[in-house]
Coordinates of C-alpha atoms in Angstrom, one line a residue:
X15 CA 9.5 4.9 24.9
X16 CA 9.5 2.3 22.2
X17 CA 11.7 -0.7 22.5
X18 CA 14.5 -1.2 20.0
X19 CA 14.5 -5.0 20.6
X20 CA 12.6 -7.2 18.1
X21 CA 9.5 -8.6 19.8
X22 CA 7.0 -11.2 18.6
X23 CA 3.6 -9.8 17.8
X24 CA 0.2 -11.4 17.5
X25 CA -3.1 -9.7 16.5
X26 CA -5.7 -10.2 19.2
X27 CA -8.6 -7.8 18.9
X28 CA -10.8 -7.6 22.0
X29 CA -14.3 -8.9 21.3
X30 CA -15.7 -5.6 22.7
X31 CA -14.1 -3.7 19.8
X32 CA -15.8 -6.0 17.3
X33 CA -19.1 -5.7 19.1
X34 CA -18.7 -1.9 19.0
X35 CA -18.0 -1.9 15.3
X36 CA -21.2 -3.9 14.6
X37 CA -23.2 -1.6 16.8
X38 CA -21.9 1.5 15.2
X39 CA -22.6 0.1 11.7
X40 CA -26.2 -0.8 12.8
X41 CA -26.7 2.8 14.0
X42 CA -25.2 4.6 10.9
X43 CA -26.9 7.8 10.0
X44 CA -27.0 7.5 6.2
X45 CA -26.8 10.5 3.9
X46 CA -29.2 11.1 1.0
X47 CA -28.0 10.8 -2.6
X48 CA -29.1 12.3 -5.9
X49 CA -30.8 9.9 -8.3
X50 CA -29.0 8.9 -11.5
X51 CA -25.5 10.2 -10.5
X52 CA -23.9 6.8 -9.9
X53 CA -20.3 7.2 -8.6
X54 CA -19.8 10.7 -10.1
X55 CA -20.4 12.4 -6.8
X56 CA -18.6 9.8 -4.8
X57 CA -19.7 6.5 -3.2
X58 CA -23.4 5.9 -3.7
X59 CA -25.3 5.5 -0.4
X60 CA -27.1 2.5 -1.8
X61 CA -23.8 0.8 -2.5
X62 CA -22.2 1.8 0.9
X63 CA -25.3 0.5 2.8
X64 CA -25.1 -2.9 1.2
X65 CA -21.4 -3.3 1.7
X66 CA -21.7 -2.1 5.3
X67 CA -24.4 -4.6 6.0
X68 CA -22.2 -7.4 4.7
X69 CA -19.4 -6.0 6.9
X70 CA -21.7 -6.0 9.9
X71 CA -23.4 -9.4 9.5
X72 CA -21.3 -11.7 7.3
X73 CA -17.7 -10.6 7.4
X74 CA -15.6 -12.8 9.8
X75 CA -12.8 -10.8 11.3
X76 CA -11.7 -13.8 13.5
X77 CA -11.1 -15.8 10.3
X78 CA -9.0 -13.0 8.8
X79 CA -7.2 -12.4 12.1
X80 CA -6.1 -16.1 12.2
X81 CA -4.9 -15.9 8.6
X82 CA -2.8 -12.9 9.3
X83 CA -1.4 -14.5 12.5
X84 CA -0.2 -17.5 10.4
X85 CA 2.6 -15.1 9.3
X86 CA 5.4 -14.4 11.8
X87 CA 4.9 -10.8 13.0
X88 CA 7.1 -8.6 15.1
X89 CA 7.4 -5.1 16.4
X90 CA 10.4 -2.9 17.1
X91 CA 11.1 0.7 17.9
X92 CA 12.9 2.8 15.2
X93 CA 13.5 6.5 15.5
X94 CA 11.0 6.7 18.4
X95 CA 8.2 5.0 16.5
X96 CA 6.7 1.5 17.0
X97 CA 7.1 -0.5 13.7
X98 CA 5.1 -3.6 13.0
X99 CA 6.2 -6.0 10.3
X100 CA 5.7 -9.4 8.9
X101 CA 9.0 -11.4 8.5
X102 CA 8.6 -14.6 6.5
X103 CA 11.8 -16.4 5.8
X104 CA 12.1 -18.7 2.8
X105 CA 13.0 -22.4 3.2
X106 CA 15.5 -21.8 0.4
X107 CA 18.9 -21.0 2.0
X108 CA 20.1 -18.7 -0.8
X109 CA 16.9 -16.6 -0.9
X110 CA 17.3 -12.8 -1.4
X111 CA 15.8 -10.6 1.3
X112 CA 13.0 -8.3 0.0
X113 CA 11.2 -5.5 1.8
X114 CA 7.7 -4.9 0.6
X115 CA 6.1 -1.5 1.2
X116 CA 2.3 -0.8 0.9
X117 CA 0.7 2.6 0.5
X118 CA -2.6 4.3 1.4
X119 CA -5.3 3.1 1.7
X120 CA -3.4 -0.2 1.9
X121 CA -1.8 -2.3 4.6
X122 CA 0.2 -5.5 4.9
X123 CA -3.1 -7.2 4.2
X124 CA -2.4 -6.4 0.5
X125 CA 0.5 -8.9 0.5
X126 CA -1.3 -12.0 1.7
X127 CA -1.6 -13.5 -1.8
X128 CA 2.0 -12.9 -2.8
X129 CA 4.0 -13.8 0.4
X130 CA 3.7 -17.6 -0.2
X131 CA 4.8 -17.5 -3.9
X132 CA 7.6 -15.1 -3.2
X133 CA 9.1 -17.0 -0.2
X134 CA 8.5 -20.5 -1.4
X135 CA 8.3 -20.6 -5.2
X136 CA 9.1 -24.4 -5.2
X137 CA 5.7 -25.0 -3.4
X138 CA 3.9 -22.7 -5.9
X139 CA 5.2 -24.1 -9.2
X140 CA 8.1 -21.8 -9.5
X141 CA 11.9 -21.9 -9.5
X142 CA 13.5 -22.1 -6.0
X143 CA 16.3 -19.9 -7.3
X144 CA 13.7 -17.0 -7.3
X145 CA 13.0 -17.3 -3.6
X146 CA 12.9 -14.3 -1.2
X147 CA 13.0 -13.7 2.5
X148 CA 10.0 -11.3 2.8
X149 CA 9.9 -8.4 5.2
X150 CA 6.6 -6.4 5.0
X151 CA 6.4 -3.5 7.5
X152 CA 3.3 -1.5 8.3
X153 CA 4.0 2.1 7.4
X154 CA 4.5 4.4 10.5
X155 CA 1.0 5.6 11.4
X156 CA -0.7 2.7 9.6
X157 CA -2.3 -0.3 11.2
X158 CA -0.3 -1.9 13.9
X159 CA 2.6 0.6 13.4
X160 CA 0.2 3.4 14.4
X161 CA -0.4 6.0 15.3
X162 CA 2.5 8.3 14.9
X163 CA 3.3 10.5 17.9
X164 CA 5.2 13.4 16.2
X165 CA 5.4 15.3 13.0
X166 CA 8.0 14.6 10.3
X167 CA 7.2 11.0 9.1
X168 CA 7.7 11.7 5.4
X169 CA 8.5 9.0 2.9
X170 CA 12.2 9.8 3.1
X171 CA 12.1 9.3 6.9
X172 CA 10.3 6.0 6.4
X173 CA 13.1 4.9 4.0
X174 CA 15.7 5.6 6.6
X175 CA 13.7 3.6 9.1
X176 CA 13.5 0.7 6.6
X177 CA 17.3 0.8 6.2
X178 CA 17.6 0.5 10.0
X179 CA 15.0 -2.3 10.1
X180 CA 16.9 -4.4 7.5
X181 CA 20.2 -3.7 9.3
X182 CA 18.6 -4.8 12.6
X183 CA 17.4 -8.0 10.9
X184 CA 20.9 -8.8 9.8
X185 CA 20.3 -8.3 6.1
X186 CA 23.2 -6.6 4.4
X187 CA 22.1 -7.1 0.8
X188 CA 18.4 -6.9 -0.2
X189 CA 15.8 -5.8 -2.7
X190 CA 12.9 -3.3 -2.3
X191 CA 9.4 -3.5 -3.8
X192 CA 6.4 -1.3 -3.4
X193 CA 3.3 0.3 -4.9
X194 CA 1.5 3.6 -4.2
X195 CA 3.5 5.2 -1.3
X196 CA 5.7 2.1 -1.5
X197 CA 6.7 3.2 -5.1
X198 CA 8.0 6.4 -3.4
X199 CA 9.6 4.8 -0.3
X200 CA 11.3 1.9 -2.1
X201 CA 13.3 4.1 -4.6
X202 CA 14.2 6.4 -1.7
X203 CA 15.5 3.4 0.2
X204 CA 17.8 2.8 -2.7
X205 CA 19.1 6.4 -2.4
X206 CA 19.5 6.1 1.4
X207 CA 21.3 2.7 1.3
X208 CA 22.6 2.2 -2.2
X209 CA 25.4 -0.1 -1.0
X210 CA 22.8 -2.5 0.4
X211 CA 19.8 -2.3 -2.0
X212 CA 20.6 -4.5 -5.1
X213 CA 17.4 -3.4 -6.9
X214 CA 14.1 -1.6 -6.7
X215 CA 10.9 -2.9 -8.2
X216 CA 7.7 -0.8 -8.2
X217 CA 4.2 -1.1 -9.6
X218 CA 2.6 2.2 -10.6
X219 CA 4.1 5.6 -10.9
X220 CA 7.5 6.6 -9.4
X221 CA 6.6 9.6 -7.3
X222 CA 5.1 12.9 -8.3
X223 CA 7.4 14.3 -11.1
X224 CA 6.9 17.6 -12.9
X225 CA 7.2 17.6 -16.7
X226 CA 7.5 20.2 -19.5
X227 CA 4.9 20.3 -22.3
X228 CA 7.6 19.4 -24.9
X229 CA 8.3 16.1 -23.0
X230 CA 5.0 14.8 -24.4
X231 CA 6.3 14.8 -28.0
X232 CA 6.5 11.3 -29.4
X233 CA 4.6 9.6 -26.6
X234 CA 2.1 6.9 -27.5
X235 CA -1.6 7.5 -26.9
X236 CA -1.5 5.2 -23.9
X237 CA 1.5 7.2 -22.4
X238 CA -0.3 10.5 -23.0
X239 CA -3.3 9.1 -21.2
X240 CA -1.2 8.1 -18.2
X241 CA 0.6 11.4 -18.2
X242 CA -2.8 13.1 -17.9
X243 CA -3.3 11.2 -14.6
X244 CA -0.5 13.2 -13.0
X245 CA -2.7 16.3 -13.2
X246 CA -6.2 14.8 -13.0
X247 CA -7.7 17.0 -10.3
X248 CA -11.1 15.1 -10.3
X249 CA -9.4 12.1 -8.7
X250 CA -7.1 14.1 -6.4
X251 CA -9.6 15.5 -3.9
X252 CA -8.7 12.9 -1.3
X253 CA -5.0 13.8 -1.5
X254 CA -5.7 17.6 -1.3
X255 CA -7.7 17.0 1.9
X256 CA -5.2 14.6 3.5
X257 CA -2.2 16.8 2.6
X258 CA -3.8 19.9 4.1
X259 CA -6.3 19.1 6.8
X260 CA -5.9 15.4 7.8
X261 CA -6.9 16.1 11.4
X262 CA -10.3 17.6 10.5
X263 CA -11.0 14.7 8.2
X264 CA -10.2 12.3 10.9
X265 CA -13.1 13.2 13.2
X266 CA -15.5 11.6 10.7
X267 CA -13.4 8.6 9.8
X268 CA -12.4 7.8 13.4
X269 CA -15.9 8.0 14.7
X270 CA -17.9 6.4 11.9
X271 CA -17.0 3.0 10.4
X272 CA -19.3 3.7 7.5
X273 CA -17.3 6.9 6.9
X274 CA -14.0 5.0 7.0
X275 CA -15.4 2.3 4.7
X276 CA -16.6 4.9 2.1
X277 CA -13.3 6.8 2.2
X278 CA -11.3 3.7 1.4
X279 CA -13.7 1.9 -0.9
X280 CA -13.9 5.0 -3.2
X281 CA -10.1 4.5 -4.0
X282 CA -10.7 0.8 -4.7
X283 CA -13.4 1.8 -7.1
X284 CA -11.2 4.5 -8.9
X285 CA -7.9 2.7 -8.9
X286 CA -8.7 -1.0 -9.5
X287 CA -8.8 -2.5 -13.0
X288 CA -11.1 -0.2 -15.1
X289 CA -12.4 -3.3 -16.8
X290 CA -14.4 -4.0 -13.6
X291 CA -17.5 -2.0 -12.6
X292 CA -17.3 -2.6 -8.8
X293 CA -14.4 -2.9 -6.4
X294 CA -15.3 -6.4 -5.3
X295 CA -15.1 -7.5 -9.0
X296 CA -11.4 -6.5 -9.0
X297 CA -10.4 -7.6 -5.5
X298 CA -11.7 -10.2 -3.0
X299 CA -14.4 -8.5 -0.9
X300 CA -13.2 -10.1 2.4
X301 CA -9.6 -9.0 1.7
X302 CA -10.8 -5.5 1.0
X303 CA -12.9 -5.4 4.2
X304 CA -9.9 -6.9 6.2
X305 CA -7.9 -3.9 5.0
X306 CA -10.6 -1.5 6.1
X307 CA -11.1 -3.2 9.4
X308 CA -7.4 -2.9 10.2
X309 CA -7.7 0.9 9.8
X310 CA -10.8 0.9 12.0
X311 CA -9.6 -1.3 14.8
X312 CA -6.2 0.4 15.1
X313 CA -7.7 3.9 15.0
X314 CA -5.3 5.1 12.4
X315 CA -7.5 7.2 10.1
X316 CA -5.7 10.4 11.2
X317 CA -2.1 9.1 11.4
X318 CA -2.2 7.4 8.0
X319 CA -3.6 10.5 6.4
X320 CA -0.8 12.6 7.9
X321 CA 1.7 10.8 5.6
X322 CA 0.3 13.0 2.8
X323 CA 0.7 16.2 4.9
X324 CA 4.3 15.2 5.8
X325 CA 5.2 14.2 2.2
X326 CA 3.4 16.9 0.2
X327 CA 6.3 19.4 0.4
X328 CA 8.3 17.1 -1.8
X329 CA 5.6 16.5 -4.5
X330 CA 7.1 17.6 -7.8
X331 CA 10.4 18.5 -6.4
X332 CA 13.4 17.0 -8.3
X333 CA 15.3 14.4 -6.5
X334 CA 18.8 13.0 -6.9
X335 CA 19.0 10.5 -9.6
X336 CA 19.3 6.9 -8.3
X337 CA 21.7 4.5 -10.0
X338 CA 20.2 1.5 -8.3
X339 CA 18.7 -0.8 -10.9
X340 CA 15.0 -0.2 -11.1
X341 CA 12.1 -2.3 -12.5
X342 CA 8.6 -1.0 -13.2
X343 CA 5.4 -3.0 -13.6
X344 CA 2.6 -0.9 -15.2
X345 CA -1.0 -2.1 -14.7
X346 CA -4.2 -0.6 -16.1
X347 CA -4.9 2.8 -14.6
X348 CA -1.3 3.4 -13.4
X349 CA 0.2 6.8 -14.3
X350 CA 3.6 5.5 -15.3
X351 CA 5.6 6.8 -18.3
X352 CA 9.1 5.4 -18.9
X353 CA 10.5 8.7 -20.2
X354 CA 9.5 10.4 -17.0
X355 CA 10.7 7.6 -14.8
X356 CA 14.1 7.5 -16.4
X357 CA 14.9 11.0 -15.5
X358 CA 15.4 10.1 -11.8
X359 CA 15.8 6.3 -11.9
X360 CA 18.1 3.8 -13.6
X361 CA 15.3 1.8 -15.2
X362 CA 16.5 -1.5 -16.5
X363 CA 13.2 -3.4 -16.6
X364 CA 9.8 -2.2 -17.8
X365 CA 6.6 -4.3 -18.1
X366 CA 3.1 -3.3 -19.1
X367 CA 0.0 -5.5 -18.4
X368 CA -3.6 -5.4 -19.7
X369 CA -5.0 -7.0 -16.5
X370 CA -4.9 -5.8 -12.9
X371 CA -4.7 -2.3 -11.5
X372 CA -3.2 -0.1 -8.8
X373 CA -3.6 -2.8 -6.0
X374 CA -1.6 -5.3 -8.1
X375 CA -0.8 -7.6 -5.2
X376 CA -4.5 -8.0 -4.6
X377 CA -5.8 -7.9 -8.1
X378 CA -3.2 -9.7 -10.2
X379 CA -0.8 -11.4 -7.7
X380 CA 0.3 -13.9 -10.4
X381 CA 1.5 -11.1 -12.7
X382 CA 3.1 -9.1 -10.0
X383 CA 5.0 -12.1 -8.6
X384 CA 6.2 -13.2 -12.0
X385 CA 7.4 -9.7 -12.8
X386 CA 9.2 -9.3 -9.4
X387 CA 11.0 -12.6 -10.0
X388 CA 11.9 -11.6 -13.6
X389 CA 13.4 -8.3 -12.5
X390 CA 15.4 -9.6 -9.5
X391 CA 17.0 -12.4 -11.6
X392 CA 19.0 -9.6 -13.2
X393 CA 20.4 -8.2 -10.0
X394 CA 20.7 -11.2 -7.6

């Protein structure tokens, strides 16, 4: 039975778990690879071995754990599920509450470069009038909110849980921001609690819309390219597996840290700024490995993948149009088209950037923070 009280939380991983991780990495049974295929068949074994060796011998979890524990963290029970969240209040008394939602294969680790500038702009060269009280939950089944214990945790159920979390924290008027799954949950939160959500800001695409061929008329070359990403089956294999057989996949990921590493790092290769050749050229290597380590140490490979299974029934299904003011930040590689977004969302702010990628809070935190500030100035 999960407690509905709000309880302080601190990450404290047993040393035995870290020793086990290093031992498993040292004993990895590596697959062969075809010469000359690069990343076209998936993560090259040569690349995975080098990254895994760094993870085993040079990555400092205790340093990253201490950095995460510098943020106030809590847990509470909502709808029968344990929910972990960061709650960082701004020193500015008139700050607007803002709930940040990550996606897969992300975690609250994504937000470590943006929490400071969002909560305390005065200390980061910004205008104190742009300050936010930040609430950043771990999605149910992810990280320290995992695993889930029952079926049904779809993005819409997550949105209802977020509304209850903000109510429980005493926030009656707040904004929502998210990328990836967060770009689905955040707008849904606006539909669930429109009297409380003053605005929704997302980076990336807004859900999984369907579109007719004639809707492509008049689109720019860049928009046509993004539209094609909605149906790019070459990059959708992971989603097909996680939305159909997440439990089968989990045996490999839950037992092999190298397997978990490869499954996540492939997405960082495919979704980060295409101007970069390797994931660690787009994001900090230690921040990436901290994200992977959270999945491994919490044993949430299966429960995080289940979000795709639970939400897949709604992919492409029309939803009620939201009249909550919505802002969209489009980074390289994002599959966002304004004409498509405006069918179901009241888009009042649209920005496009030539730097960054899908993991905007990690890749281009300066651009994301500036855009979040600019959008919420309209609705505060």
